[in-house]
Every structure is written in structure tokens, then in C-alpha cells.
Amino acid sequence: AQELERFVVDQIRGMGSDTGLLAETLEETRAQAQARIKDLEAERRGLERDLVRHNAELRGLAGRVATNGTATDRLADLQDRIRAAEQRCTQVRQELIGLGRELVDEREVVQAMAAFDPLWETLAPREQARVIRLLVQRVDYDGEKGTVSVTFHPAGIKMFSRELAEVNA
């Protein structure tokens, strides 16, 4: 476990000194965020289409409610579907706004990673663990091949750089 922890920390340190690795990590982080944004926007468009369709059907049923018990049941079902779609639309919009705020620029990454190594040595073990959790999403070890891969949180570097700015302010 200690060797794996050292490897992860060395990978983070390496990003601060290896511009190629830093650029690759930044590009992957941006690609992940852009893919999520694309998925959310597609979901939002689908939800909006559903809402238009449900509302149109709701208007059509409204005139038939008094004479048709089945229409009343369908009306209640549509209202539930509309409420659920509107709630999900709100969640999607909020997530899109959050993702937009979390996109990092290269300057922020360079500054944050350059500050990592000097800061790391001054942190208590508990603080070190928190920084790692902030930056690292997943560590995969392939025992067969003897390889380790580190997946970073798309927004972790942005949050780390924001925290550094607050500490240095």
C-alpha cells in the first residue's frame, strides 16, 4: 500500500515538472468534462421534448376529464411525469453550470502542480489524504501486467488550485 501511495504522489509531482504529462492530463480532464456536458445537454433536450409532448397531451385531456374516468387517470400520470421531468431538468441545468465552473485552464494547472511538491511536505498525513482524495478519482492496478494507472477527478485540480489561492491570499 505504501508503494502504491508513493507512486500516486510521484505521479502528481511528475505533472508539475513534466509539461507533456501535464498537458495530457489537462486534455483528458477537459475531454471528460466535455463528454459529460454533451451527455447532459442531450438529456436536457430529450427532457424538454418530453415536456412539450406531455403538456400538449395534458391540454388535450383537460377537456375530456369531466366525461371520462380514464382521462382523469392519464391526467394524473402526465402531471407526475411532467413534475419528474421538470425536476430532472433543474438538476441537469445545475450540473451543467457546475461543470462549466470546473473547467480548468492550463495556467491554473501549472500553478497548482508547481505548488504541490513544496506544499506536500508541510501537510499532516490527514491533510495529505484529503488532497489525494481531492485530486485522484481512481487508482487501478493490473497485477498481471504490473501496471498502475491513476485517474484524476476532472474538477480536482481546479478545486486544488482554488484552495491554494485561498491559502496564499
PDB file of N, CA, C and O in Angstrom, residues 4 7 138-150:
ATOM      1  N   LEU A   4       2.220   1.942  -3.457  1.00  0.00           N
ATOM      2  CA  LEU A   4       1.174   2.473  -4.321  1.00  0.00           C
ATOM      3  C   LEU A   4       0.914   3.948  -3.997  1.00  0.00           C
ATOM      4  O   LEU A   4       0.779   4.776  -4.907  1.00  0.00           O
ATOM      5  N   PHE A   7       3.675   5.941  -5.415  1.00  0.00           N
ATOM      6  CA  PHE A   7       3.527   6.032  -6.863  1.00  0.00           C
ATOM      7  C   PHE A   7       2.532   7.131  -7.234  1.00  0.00           C
ATOM      8  O   PHE A   7       2.796   7.941  -8.127  1.00  0.00           O
ATOM      9  N   ARG A 138      -9.505   7.588  -9.097  1.00  0.00           N
ATOM     10  CA  ARG A 138      -9.364   6.129  -9.040  1.00  0.00           C
ATOM     11  C   ARG A 138      -7.922   5.746  -9.330  1.00  0.00           C
ATOM     12  O   ARG A 138      -7.250   6.373 -10.131  1.00  0.00           O
ATOM     13  N   VAL A 139      -7.480   4.674  -8.680  1.00  0.00           N
ATOM     14  CA  VAL A 139      -6.177   4.072  -8.947  1.00  0.00           C
ATOM     15  C   VAL A 139      -6.438   2.621  -9.307  1.00  0.00           C
ATOM     16  O   VAL A 139      -7.071   1.891  -8.540  1.00  0.00           O
ATOM     17  N   ASP A 140      -5.979   2.219 -10.497  1.00  0.00           N
ATOM     18  CA  ASP A 140      -6.179   0.845 -10.953  1.00  0.00           C
ATOM     19  C   ASP A 140      -4.831   0.142 -11.044  1.00  0.00           C
ATOM     20  O   ASP A 140      -3.881   0.678 -11.627  1.00  0.00           O
ATOM     21  N   TYR A 141      -4.782  -1.061 -10.463  1.00  0.00           N
ATOM     22  CA  TYR A 141      -3.572  -1.873 -10.524  1.00  0.00           C
ATOM     23  C   TYR A 141      -3.866  -3.144 -11.297  1.00  0.00           C
ATOM     24  O   TYR A 141      -4.821  -3.867 -10.985  1.00  0.00           O
ATOM     25  N   ASP A 142      -3.089  -3.408 -12.312  1.00  0.00           N
ATOM     26  CA  ASP A 142      -3.220  -4.636 -13.102  1.00  0.00           C
ATOM     27  C   ASP A 142      -2.064  -5.539 -12.689  1.00  0.00           C
ATOM     28  O   ASP A 142      -0.917  -5.354 -13.129  1.00  0.00           O
ATOM     29  N   GLY A 143      -2.347  -6.511 -11.828  1.00  0.00           N
ATOM     30  CA  GLY A 143      -1.323  -7.409 -11.306  1.00  0.00           C
ATOM     31  C   GLY A 143      -0.677  -8.260 -12.385  1.00  0.00           C
ATOM     32  O   GLY A 143       0.503  -8.577 -12.313  1.00  0.00           O
ATOM     33  N   GLU A 144      -1.463  -8.626 -13.398  1.00  0.00           N
ATOM     34  CA  GLU A 144      -0.947  -9.439 -14.496  1.00  0.00           C
ATOM     35  C   GLU A 144       0.132  -8.706 -15.280  1.00  0.00           C
ATOM     36  O   GLU A 144       1.180  -9.253 -15.596  1.00  0.00           O
ATOM     37  N   LYS A 145      -0.154  -7.456 -15.600  1.00  0.00           N
ATOM     38  CA  LYS A 145       0.787  -6.656 -16.392  1.00  0.00           C
ATOM     39  C   LYS A 145       1.760  -5.870 -15.521  1.00  0.00           C
ATOM     40  O   LYS A 145       2.746  -5.343 -16.020  1.00  0.00           O
ATOM     41  N   GLY A 146       1.441  -5.758 -14.239  1.00  0.00           N
ATOM     42  CA  GLY A 146       2.294  -4.998 -13.332  1.00  0.00           C
ATOM     43  C   GLY A 146       2.214  -3.495 -13.582  1.00  0.00           C
ATOM     44  O   GLY A 146       3.185  -2.779 -13.396  1.00  0.00           O
ATOM     45  N   THR A 147       1.035  -3.023 -14.006  1.00  0.00           N
ATOM     46  CA  THR A 147       0.879  -1.597 -14.290  1.00  0.00           C
ATOM     47  C   THR A 147      -0.105  -0.955 -13.327  1.00  0.00           C
ATOM     48  O   THR A 147      -1.011  -1.604 -12.810  1.00  0.00           O
ATOM     49  N   VAL A 148       0.083   0.332 -13.121  1.00  0.00           N
ATOM     50  CA  VAL A 148      -0.797   1.128 -12.280  1.00  0.00           C
ATOM     51  C   VAL A 148      -1.225   2.336 -13.100  1.00  0.00           C
ATOM     52  O   VAL A 148      -0.395   2.964 -13.760  1.00  0.00           O
ATOM     53  N   SER A 149      -2.514   2.641 -13.065  1.00  0.00           N
ATOM     54  CA  SER A 149      -2.978   3.857 -13.740  1.00  0.00           C
ATOM     55  C   SER A 149      -3.751   4.706 -12.742  1.00  0.00           C
ATOM     56  O   SER A 149      -4.460   4.190 -11.876  1.00  0.00           O
ATOM     57  N   VAL A 150      -3.573   6.005 -12.868  1.00  0.00           N
ATOM     58  CA  VAL A 150      -4.213   6.961 -11.976  1.00  0.00           C
ATOM     59  C   VAL A 150      -5.198   7.779 -12.800  1.00  0.00           C
ATOM     60  O   VAL A 150      -4.830   8.337 -13.836  1.00  0.00           O
TER      61      VAL A 150
END
